[in-house]
Amino acid sequence: MNPVIELEKVSFAYEEEPVLEEVSLRIYPGDFCALIGPNGSGKSTLLKIVVGLLQPQSGRVRLFGEDLSSFRQWWRIGYVPQKVTALVDRALPLTVYETVALGLLNKPVGKSEQAQRIAEALETVGLPGASGRLLRELSGGQQQRVFLARALVGEPEVLLLDEPTTGVDFAAQEKFYDLLGELNRRGLTILIVTHDIAMVDRHVKQVACLNRRLVFHGEHSEFCRHPEICGFFSGGHHILGHCH
Amino acid sequence: MDLKIYILFWQAFLAGLALGAASGPVGVFLILRRDSLLPHALTHVAFTGVALGFLLHGAPLPLTLLVTVLAAFAVMHIREKAGIYEDTAVGILAGLGLALAVVLASLARSYDVRLLTYLFGNILVITPEEAFLALGLALLILLTLARFWEALLFVSFDEESARASGLRVKLLKLLLALLTALLVVIGMRLIGLLLISALMVIPGAAALEVARSFRQSLWFSALFGTLSVAGGLVLSVLLDLPPSGAIVLFSGFIFLGGFLVRRTVV
Ligand SMILES: Nc1ncnc2c1ncn2[C@@H]1O[C@H](COP(=O)(O)OP(=O)(O)OP(=O)(O)O)[C@@H](O)[C@H]1O
Ligand SMILES: [Mg+2]
């Protein structure tokens, strides 16, 4: 099986200080991979390189087997940046429908199909009937789900999420990860940046640990057999149930 | 009123309405991008274009258009590359534009009433060609917005995601800069450089107060822009006021109305 995302010895620096060093990572169809690592370890940077927002100084990136420089089928990838809800301004009268519709701009569909797809995407994220509401009048967690719907509405094959559950309460987080698990079972490949080791433990299949270099990448069960990594990334608290 | 003047009046009137309708929605995007001072800076640069036109004894309009569009592109570019605060870039541009204009105008020995007509404009004395050009350009801007409003919304609201979804973000930002520059130049003759930037911000701001969706805010802003021009012109004829001042004051009343409506009804 060919990887959907393939990084080969990717190095990146914003200025002098390297942020990523020779990172090689392959994500395969059907993966549900958590990308973890301390603050400033380069997780967001890595996602931005994958979606073409940043160009690595060296190394290669391939999406669906195609080199990033020539890749154009962006609708195959859904992306939700970190802290996206911070963009929701008090002064902006944007409806939920209008927000989700933006996700279809790179994949033009007819008016009625658009309406149907948006309704479906909102249904999927558990916000049916919210399309007419103003984004700014929703809670932070609900807004997160609207942005997830925006990433899903084009029916991508891969989903890249950068800390999508920051500021979301425990029960809602649990539901959010259940939803991702369900989408993954339906065939969606997911790469999610998170600090929440407890969620990682219960829901994801693979784990990748980044700290400028890729420290570990493998099946979740493998990860648990490396107590030193596992302990380090859970702040030494051994939250990971299977770690002992 | 003889027929010719009558026709001319209606041409100017229509051009003004179209200008109002186009500047409202463009203003909404500028406000969304925290760029509502861009038109203000561009008016100063346009002034340079006018002075340059006098100095070279050329037609001020095409030269001004060129200079303003280039400046608008430059601002977009500088902000992206140099990481200068947006309002600082705008402040620098406005200052330099005006300074250059003053120097050029003095060299051209054109510190006279001709310069004033560009500063204050007068919708009631523009030539038929100018009216026709303004009308055409304003309609072109409206058509462009009808085609690209969603893409412009995406770029203005969430640039990172817009880029990641494959949109041509740079082109869209240049397009917005181009539309802004065009409006400044059209507005220069009709409303005047001193007040056109107000017509590009106030109707949009009023629309954002009352709209309950983004699409609505675009419609409202066009409506408020048009109403401002119509209402202002009527006021100026009835009360013998300068048209540009009356138009912008009228838009101010609309904003006040919107402001109060949002805070009492919602
Ligand atoms: N625009 C930027 N310019 C310069 N340096 C940057 C920029 N963005 C990030 N960095 C630096 O790059 C490093 C990696 O940042 P990145 O955002 O990828 O970390 P992260 O793993 O996502 O952290 P967090 O968990 O806090 O989100 C950090 O040391 C940061 O200081
Ligand atoms: Mg991050």
Coordinates of C-alpha atoms and ligand atoms in Angstrom, one line a residue:
Chain A
M1 CA 0.0 0.0 0.0
N2 CA 1.3 3.5 -0.9
P3 CA 1.5 6.1 1.9
V4 CA -0.9 9.0 1.6
I5 CA 1.6 11.3 3.3
E6 CA 5.3 10.7 3.0
L7 CA 8.1 12.9 4.5
E8 CA 11.6 12.0 3.6
K9 CA 14.4 13.6 5.6
V10 CA 12.6 16.8 5.9
S11 CA 14.4 19.7 7.6
F12 CA 13.1 23.1 8.3
A13 CA 14.2 26.3 10.1
Y14 CA 12.2 29.6 10.4
E15 CA 15.5 31.4 11.0
E16 CA 18.8 29.9 12.0
E17 CA 17.6 27.5 14.7
P18 CA 16.4 24.3 13.1
V19 CA 12.8 23.3 14.0
L20 CA 12.7 20.0 12.2
E21 CA 15.7 17.9 11.5
E22 CA 15.6 15.0 9.0
V23 CA 12.1 14.0 9.8
S24 CA 10.9 10.9 7.9
L25 CA 7.3 9.9 8.4
R26 CA 4.8 7.8 6.5
I27 CA 1.1 7.9 7.0
Y28 CA -0.8 5.1 5.3
P29 CA -4.4 4.9 4.3
G30 CA -6.6 4.1 7.3
D31 CA -4.1 5.3 9.8
F32 CA -5.3 7.2 12.9
C33 CA -2.1 8.7 14.1
A34 CA -1.5 11.1 17.0
L35 CA 1.4 13.5 16.6
I36 CA 2.6 14.4 20.1
G37 CA 5.5 16.3 21.5
P38 CA 6.3 19.2 23.9
N39 CA 5.5 22.8 23.1
G40 CA 7.7 24.1 20.3
S41 CA 8.7 20.7 19.1
G42 CA 7.6 21.4 15.6
K43 CA 4.3 19.7 15.4
S44 CA 2.4 22.6 13.8
T45 CA 5.3 23.3 11.6
L46 CA 5.2 19.8 10.3
L47 CA 1.5 20.0 9.5
K48 CA 2.0 23.3 7.7
I49 CA 4.7 21.7 5.6
V50 CA 2.4 18.9 4.7
V51 CA -0.3 21.3 3.5
G52 CA 2.1 23.4 1.5
L53 CA 2.1 26.5 3.8
L54 CA 5.8 26.2 4.5
Q55 CA 8.6 25.0 2.2
P56 CA 11.2 22.7 3.9
Q57 CA 14.9 23.6 3.3
S58 CA 15.7 20.1 2.5
G59 CA 14.0 16.7 2.1
R60 CA 11.0 15.6 0.1
V61 CA 7.2 15.6 0.8
R62 CA 4.8 13.5 -1.2
L63 CA 1.1 13.5 -1.0
F64 CA -0.7 10.5 -2.5
G65 CA 2.5 9.6 -4.2
E66 CA 2.9 13.0 -5.9
D67 CA 5.5 15.5 -5.1
L68 CA 4.2 18.4 -3.1
S69 CA 5.4 21.0 -5.6
S70 CA 3.1 19.6 -8.3
F71 CA 0.3 18.4 -6.1
R72 CA -3.0 20.3 -6.8
Q73 CA -5.8 18.1 -5.5
W74 CA -6.1 19.9 -2.3
W75 CA -9.7 18.8 -1.7
R76 CA -8.3 15.4 -0.9
I77 CA -6.9 16.9 2.3
G78 CA -8.9 18.5 5.1
Y79 CA -7.0 20.7 7.5
V80 CA -7.9 22.5 10.7
P81 CA -5.2 24.9 11.9
Q82 CA -4.3 25.4 15.6
K83 CA -6.4 28.0 17.5
V84 CA -8.7 28.5 14.5
T85 CA -11.5 29.6 16.8
A86 CA -9.5 32.7 17.8
L87 CA -10.5 34.0 14.3
V88 CA -14.2 34.2 15.2
D89 CA -14.6 37.8 15.9
R90 CA -17.5 39.5 17.8
A91 CA -18.0 41.9 14.8
L92 CA -18.2 39.2 12.1
P93 CA -21.7 38.1 11.2
L94 CA -20.7 34.7 9.7
T95 CA -23.2 31.9 9.8
V96 CA -22.4 28.3 10.4
Y97 CA -23.6 27.5 6.8
E98 CA -21.4 30.1 5.3
T99 CA -18.4 28.9 7.3
V100 CA -18.8 25.3 6.2
A101 CA -19.4 26.3 2.6
L102 CA -15.9 27.7 2.4
G103 CA -14.7 24.1 2.5
L104 CA -16.3 23.5 -0.9
L105 CA -14.6 26.3 -2.7
N106 CA -11.9 24.1 -4.0
K107 CA -14.4 21.5 -5.1
P108 CA -17.2 23.3 -7.0
V109 CA -20.6 21.6 -6.6
G110 CA -24.1 22.6 -7.6
K111 CA -26.2 24.7 -5.3
S112 CA -28.5 21.9 -4.1
E113 CA -25.7 19.4 -3.7
Q114 CA -23.8 22.1 -1.7
A115 CA -26.8 22.5 0.7
Q116 CA -27.1 18.8 1.1
R117 CA -23.4 18.2 1.7
I118 CA -23.3 21.0 4.3
A119 CA -26.3 19.6 6.1
E120 CA -24.6 16.2 6.1
A121 CA -21.3 17.5 7.4
L122 CA -23.1 19.4 10.2
E123 CA -25.0 16.2 11.0
T124 CA -21.8 14.3 11.2
V125 CA -20.2 16.6 13.7
G126 CA -23.3 16.6 15.8
L127 CA -24.7 20.1 15.0
P128 CA -27.7 19.3 12.8
G129 CA -29.9 22.3 12.3
A130 CA -27.2 24.8 13.3
S131 CA -26.6 26.1 9.8
G132 CA -28.5 29.4 10.2
R133 CA -26.8 30.3 13.5
L134 CA -24.1 32.9 13.8
L135 CA -20.7 31.3 14.4
R136 CA -19.9 33.9 17.1
E137 CA -22.9 32.9 19.1
L138 CA -21.7 29.3 19.5
S139 CA -19.5 28.0 22.3
G140 CA -15.8 27.4 21.6
G141 CA -16.3 23.6 21.4
Q142 CA -19.2 24.0 19.0
Q143 CA -17.1 26.3 16.9
Q144 CA -14.4 23.7 16.8
R145 CA -16.9 21.2 15.4
V146 CA -18.0 23.7 12.8
F147 CA -14.4 24.0 11.6
L148 CA -14.2 20.2 11.6
A149 CA -17.3 20.2 9.4
R150 CA -15.7 22.7 7.1
A151 CA -12.7 20.3 6.7
L152 CA -15.0 17.3 6.1
V153 CA -17.5 18.8 3.7
G154 CA -15.3 18.3 0.6
E155 CA -15.1 14.6 1.6
P156 CA -11.3 14.4 2.0
E157 CA -9.4 11.2 2.3
V158 CA -7.0 12.6 4.9
L159 CA -7.7 14.8 7.8
L160 CA -5.1 16.9 9.5
L161 CA -6.1 18.4 12.9
D162 CA -3.9 20.7 15.0
E163 CA -5.0 20.5 18.7
P164 CA -8.7 20.6 17.9
T165 CA -9.8 20.0 21.4
T166 CA -8.0 22.8 23.3
G167 CA -10.5 24.4 25.7
V168 CA -13.1 21.7 25.2
D169 CA -14.5 20.0 28.3
F170 CA -13.7 16.4 29.0
A171 CA -17.0 14.9 28.0
A172 CA -17.1 16.8 24.7
Q173 CA -13.5 15.8 24.0
E174 CA -14.4 12.2 24.6
K175 CA -17.3 12.6 22.1
F176 CA -15.0 14.4 19.6
Y177 CA -12.6 11.5 19.6
D178 CA -15.4 9.0 19.3
L179 CA -16.5 10.9 16.2
L180 CA -13.0 10.8 14.8
G181 CA -12.8 7.1 15.5
E182 CA -16.1 6.6 13.7
L183 CA -14.8 8.6 10.7
N184 CA -11.6 6.6 10.7
R185 CA -13.6 3.3 10.6
R186 CA -15.4 4.7 7.6
G187 CA -12.0 5.0 5.9
L188 CA -10.7 8.5 6.7
T189 CA -7.0 8.7 7.4
I190 CA -6.4 11.0 10.4
L191 CA -3.2 12.8 11.7
I192 CA -4.0 14.7 14.8
V193 CA -1.7 16.9 16.9
T194 CA -2.6 16.7 20.6
H195 CA -1.3 17.1 24.1
D196 CA -3.9 14.9 25.5
I197 CA -2.2 11.6 26.3
A198 CA -5.3 10.2 27.9
M199 CA -7.3 10.6 24.7
V200 CA -4.3 9.2 22.7
D201 CA -4.4 6.2 24.9
R202 CA -8.0 5.4 24.3
H203 CA -8.6 6.3 20.7
V204 CA -5.7 6.4 18.3
K205 CA -4.0 3.5 16.5
Q206 CA -0.6 5.0 15.9
V207 CA 1.6 7.5 17.7
A208 CA 4.4 9.7 16.4
C209 CA 6.6 11.6 18.9
L210 CA 8.3 14.6 17.6
N211 CA 11.0 16.7 19.3
R212 CA 12.7 18.4 16.5
R213 CA 13.5 14.9 15.3
L214 CA 11.1 12.1 15.1
V215 CA 11.7 10.2 18.3
F216 CA 9.2 7.4 17.8
H217 CA 6.6 6.4 15.2
G218 CA 4.7 3.2 15.4
E219 CA 1.6 1.3 16.6
H220 CA 0.1 2.5 19.8
S221 CA 0.9 -0.8 21.5
E222 CA 4.5 -0.5 20.5
F223 CA 4.6 3.0 22.0
C224 CA 3.5 1.6 25.3
R225 CA 6.5 -0.6 25.4
H226 CA 8.8 2.4 25.5
P227 CA 8.2 3.7 29.0
E228 CA 11.0 6.2 28.7
I229 CA 9.3 8.0 25.7
C230 CA 5.8 7.3 27.0
G231 CA 6.7 8.7 30.4
F232 CA 8.5 11.7 29.0
F233 CA 5.6 12.7 26.9
S234 CA 3.0 12.3 29.5
G235 CA 5.0 14.5 31.8
G236 CA 6.2 11.5 33.9
H237 CA 2.7 10.9 35.2
H238 CA 2.2 7.7 33.3
I239 CA -1.3 8.5 32.4
L240 CA -1.1 5.9 29.7
G241 CA -2.9 3.0 31.1
H242 CA -1.2 0.3 29.2
C243 CA 2.3 1.6 29.9
H244 CA 3.1 -0.6 32.9
Chain B
M1 CA -33.0 72.8 -16.6
D2 CA -32.2 72.2 -20.2
L3 CA -32.0 68.7 -21.5
K4 CA -28.2 68.4 -21.7
I5 CA -27.7 69.4 -18.1
Y6 CA -30.5 67.2 -17.1
I7 CA -28.9 64.1 -18.8
L8 CA -25.5 65.0 -17.4
F9 CA -27.0 65.2 -13.9
W10 CA -28.6 61.7 -14.2
Q11 CA -25.3 60.3 -15.5
A12 CA -23.5 61.7 -12.6
F13 CA -26.2 60.5 -10.2
L14 CA -26.1 57.0 -11.6
A15 CA -22.3 56.9 -11.4
G16 CA -22.5 58.0 -7.8
L17 CA -25.0 55.4 -6.9
A18 CA -22.8 52.7 -8.6
L19 CA -19.8 54.0 -6.7
G20 CA -21.7 53.8 -3.4
A21 CA -22.9 50.3 -4.2
A22 CA -19.4 49.1 -5.0
S23 CA -17.5 50.7 -2.2
G24 CA -19.8 49.3 0.5
P25 CA -18.9 45.6 0.0
V26 CA -15.3 46.2 -0.8
G27 CA -15.2 48.1 2.6
V28 CA -16.6 45.0 4.3
F29 CA -13.7 42.9 3.1
L30 CA -11.2 45.6 4.1
I31 CA -12.7 45.8 7.6
L32 CA -12.6 42.1 7.9
R33 CA -8.9 42.1 7.1
R34 CA -8.3 45.0 9.6
D35 CA -7.3 47.0 6.5
S36 CA -9.9 49.8 6.7
L37 CA -7.1 52.4 6.7
L38 CA -5.8 51.2 3.3
P39 CA -8.1 53.4 1.3
H40 CA -7.1 56.3 3.5
A41 CA -3.4 55.7 2.7
L42 CA -4.2 55.2 -1.0
T43 CA -6.0 58.5 -1.3
H44 CA -2.7 60.2 -0.3
V45 CA -0.8 58.3 -2.9
A46 CA -3.5 59.1 -5.5
F47 CA -2.8 62.7 -4.7
T48 CA 0.8 62.1 -5.8
G49 CA -0.6 60.7 -9.1
V50 CA -2.7 63.9 -9.6
A51 CA 0.3 66.1 -9.0
L52 CA 2.4 64.0 -11.3
G53 CA -0.2 64.4 -14.0
F54 CA 0.0 68.2 -13.6
L55 CA 3.7 68.1 -13.7
L56 CA 3.9 66.1 -16.9
H57 CA 1.0 67.9 -18.4
G58 CA -0.7 64.5 -18.9
A59 CA -4.2 63.4 -18.0
P60 CA -4.3 63.0 -14.2
L61 CA -6.7 60.1 -14.3
P62 CA -4.7 57.3 -15.9
L63 CA -1.5 58.3 -14.1
T64 CA -3.3 58.4 -10.8
L65 CA -4.8 55.0 -11.5
L66 CA -1.4 53.5 -12.3
V67 CA 0.3 55.0 -9.2
T68 CA -2.5 54.0 -6.9
V69 CA -2.7 50.4 -8.1
L70 CA 1.1 50.1 -7.8
A71 CA 1.0 51.5 -4.3
A72 CA -1.8 49.1 -3.3
F73 CA 0.2 46.1 -4.5
A74 CA 3.3 47.4 -2.8
V75 CA 1.6 47.7 0.6
M76 CA 0.3 44.1 0.3
H77 CA 3.7 42.9 -0.6
I78 CA 5.6 44.9 2.0
R79 CA 3.3 43.7 4.8
E80 CA 3.8 40.1 3.8
K81 CA 7.6 40.2 3.5
A82 CA 8.8 42.7 6.0
G83 CA 6.5 41.8 8.9
I84 CA 5.7 45.5 9.5
Y85 CA 2.6 46.2 11.4
E86 CA -0.2 47.0 9.0
D87 CA -1.1 50.3 10.5
T88 CA 2.5 51.3 10.5
A89 CA 2.9 50.5 6.8
V90 CA -0.3 52.4 6.1
G91 CA 1.0 55.4 8.1
I92 CA 4.3 55.5 6.3
L93 CA 2.6 55.2 2.9
A94 CA 0.1 58.0 3.6
G95 CA 2.8 60.3 4.9
L96 CA 5.2 59.7 2.0
G97 CA 2.4 59.9 -0.5
L98 CA 1.2 63.3 0.7
A99 CA 4.8 64.6 1.0
L100 CA 5.6 63.7 -2.5
A101 CA 2.3 65.2 -3.8
V102 CA 3.0 68.5 -2.1
V103 CA 6.5 68.6 -3.6
L104 CA 5.3 67.6 -7.1
A105 CA 2.4 70.0 -7.0
S106 CA 4.7 72.9 -6.1
L107 CA 7.1 71.9 -8.9
A108 CA 4.2 71.9 -11.3
R109 CA 3.1 75.3 -10.0
S110 CA -0.4 73.9 -9.7
Y111 CA -1.3 74.9 -6.1
D112 CA -4.6 76.2 -7.3
V113 CA -8.2 75.5 -7.7
R114 CA -7.6 72.5 -10.0
L115 CA -6.0 70.6 -7.2
L116 CA -8.9 71.4 -4.9
T117 CA -11.4 69.7 -7.2
Y118 CA -9.5 66.5 -6.7
L119 CA -9.4 66.9 -2.9
F120 CA -13.1 67.6 -2.5
G121 CA -14.5 66.3 -5.8
N122 CA -17.8 67.3 -7.1
I123 CA -20.2 64.8 -8.4
L124 CA -22.3 67.5 -9.9
V125 CA -19.7 69.0 -12.2
I126 CA -17.9 65.9 -13.6
T127 CA -17.7 65.4 -17.4
P128 CA -19.9 62.8 -19.2
E129 CA -16.8 60.7 -20.0
E130 CA -15.9 60.7 -16.4
A131 CA -19.4 59.7 -15.4
F132 CA -19.4 56.9 -17.9
L133 CA -16.0 55.6 -16.9
A134 CA -17.0 55.7 -13.2
L135 CA -20.2 53.8 -13.9
G136 CA -18.5 51.2 -16.0
L137 CA -15.7 50.6 -13.4
A138 CA -18.2 50.4 -10.5
L139 CA -20.3 47.8 -12.3
L140 CA -17.1 45.9 -13.1
I141 CA -16.2 45.9 -9.4
L142 CA -19.7 44.6 -8.5
L143 CA -19.5 41.8 -11.1
T144 CA -16.0 40.8 -9.7
L145 CA -17.4 40.7 -6.2
A146 CA -20.4 38.6 -7.3
R147 CA -17.9 36.1 -8.7
F148 CA -15.3 36.1 -6.0
W149 CA -17.0 37.1 -2.8
E150 CA -16.7 33.6 -1.1
A151 CA -13.0 33.2 -2.0
L152 CA -12.3 36.8 -0.7
L153 CA -14.2 35.9 2.5
F154 CA -12.2 32.8 3.0
V155 CA -8.9 34.7 2.5
S156 CA -10.0 37.6 4.7
F157 CA -11.3 35.4 7.5
D158 CA -8.9 32.5 7.6
E159 CA -5.9 33.0 5.3
E160 CA -4.1 29.9 6.5
S161 CA -6.9 27.5 5.8
A162 CA -7.6 29.3 2.5
R163 CA -4.0 28.7 1.4
A164 CA -4.1 25.1 2.6
S165 CA -7.2 24.4 0.5
G166 CA -5.4 25.5 -2.6
L167 CA -6.9 28.9 -3.2
R168 CA -4.7 31.4 -5.0
V169 CA -4.4 33.6 -1.9
K170 CA -1.9 36.0 -3.2
L171 CA -3.9 36.7 -6.3
L172 CA -7.0 37.2 -4.3
K173 CA -5.3 39.7 -2.0
L174 CA -4.0 41.6 -5.1
L175 CA -7.5 41.6 -6.5
L176 CA -8.8 43.2 -3.3
A177 CA -6.0 45.8 -3.5
L178 CA -6.8 46.4 -7.1
L179 CA -10.5 47.0 -6.4
T180 CA -9.6 49.3 -3.5
A181 CA -7.3 51.4 -5.7
L182 CA -10.0 51.5 -8.5
L183 CA -12.6 52.8 -6.1
V184 CA -10.2 55.5 -4.7
V185 CA -9.6 56.7 -8.2
I186 CA -13.2 56.7 -9.3
G187 CA -14.2 58.3 -6.0
M188 CA -11.6 61.0 -6.4
R189 CA -13.6 62.9 -9.0
L190 CA -17.0 62.2 -7.5
I191 CA -16.4 62.5 -3.8
G192 CA -12.9 63.8 -3.6
L193 CA -9.7 62.3 -2.1
L194 CA -10.4 63.7 1.4
L195 CA -13.7 61.9 1.8
I196 CA -13.8 58.8 -0.5
S197 CA -12.1 56.6 2.1
A198 CA -15.0 57.3 4.5
L199 CA -17.5 56.1 1.9
M200 CA -15.4 52.9 1.7
V201 CA -15.6 52.2 5.4
I202 CA -18.7 53.6 7.0
P203 CA -21.4 51.8 4.9
G204 CA -19.5 48.5 5.5
A205 CA -19.2 49.1 9.2
A206 CA -22.9 49.9 9.4
A207 CA -23.8 46.7 7.5
L208 CA -21.7 44.6 9.9
E209 CA -23.6 46.1 12.8
V210 CA -27.0 44.9 11.5
A211 CA -26.4 41.9 9.3
R212 CA -27.2 38.4 10.5
S213 CA -25.1 36.6 7.9
F214 CA -22.1 37.6 5.8
R215 CA -24.1 37.5 2.6
Q216 CA -26.5 40.0 4.2
S217 CA -23.7 42.2 5.3
L218 CA -22.6 42.5 1.6
W219 CA -26.1 43.4 0.5
F220 CA -26.6 45.9 3.3
S221 CA -23.3 47.5 2.7
A222 CA -24.2 48.0 -1.0
L223 CA -27.6 49.4 0.0
F224 CA -26.1 51.7 2.6
G225 CA -23.5 53.0 0.2
T226 CA -26.1 53.7 -2.4
L227 CA -28.4 55.3 0.1
S228 CA -25.6 57.5 1.3
V229 CA -24.9 58.9 -2.1
A230 CA -28.6 59.3 -3.0
G231 CA -29.4 60.9 0.4
G232 CA -26.3 63.1 0.4
L233 CA -27.0 64.4 -3.0
V234 CA -30.6 65.2 -2.2
L235 CA -29.5 67.0 1.0
S236 CA -26.8 68.9 -0.9
V237 CA -29.2 70.1 -3.5
L238 CA -32.0 71.0 -1.0
L239 CA -29.7 72.7 1.6
D240 CA -27.0 73.9 -0.8
L241 CA -24.3 71.8 0.9
P242 CA -21.1 70.5 -0.7
P243 CA -22.1 67.1 -2.1
S244 CA -19.1 65.1 -0.8
G245 CA -19.6 66.3 2.8
A246 CA -23.3 65.7 2.6
I247 CA -22.8 62.1 1.3
V248 CA -20.4 61.1 4.0
L249 CA -22.5 62.8 6.7
F250 CA -25.5 60.8 5.5
S251 CA -23.5 57.6 5.7
G252 CA -22.6 58.6 9.2
F253 CA -26.3 58.8 10.1
I254 CA -26.8 55.4 8.7
F255 CA -24.0 54.0 10.8
L256 CA -25.4 55.6 13.9
G257 CA -28.8 54.0 13.1
G258 CA -27.2 50.6 12.6
F259 CA -25.2 51.0 15.8
L260 CA -28.3 51.8 17.8
V261 CA -30.4 49.1 16.2
R262 CA -27.9 46.4 17.1
R263 CA -27.7 47.5 20.7
T264 CA -31.4 47.9 21.3
V265 CA -33.0 45.2 19.2
V266 CA -30.4 42.3 19.5
Ligands
LIG1 N1 6.4 32.1 12.4 C1 7.5 31.7 13.1 N2 8.7 32.3 13.1 C2 9.8 31.9 13.8 N3 9.8 30.9 14.6 C3 8.7 30.2 14.7 C4 7.5 30.5 14.0 N4 6.5 29.6 14.3 C5 7.1 28.7 15.1 N5 8.4 29.1 15.4 C6 9.3 28.3 16.2 O1 9.4 27.0 15.8 C7 9.3 26.0 16.8 C8 8.2 25.0 16.5 O2 7.0 25.7 16.6 P1 5.6 24.9 16.3 O3 4.5 25.8 16.3 O4 5.8 23.9 15.2 O5 5.6 24.0 17.7 P2 4.4 23.1 18.2 O6 5.0 21.7 18.4 O7 3.2 23.1 17.4 O8 4.1 23.7 19.7 P3 2.8 23.8 20.5 O9 2.5 22.5 21.2 O10 3.0 24.9 21.4 O11 1.7 24.2 19.5 C9 9.1 26.8 18.1 O12 10.4 26.9 18.7 C10 8.8 28.2 17.6 O13 9.4 29.2 18.4
MG2 MG 1.3 23.8 17.6

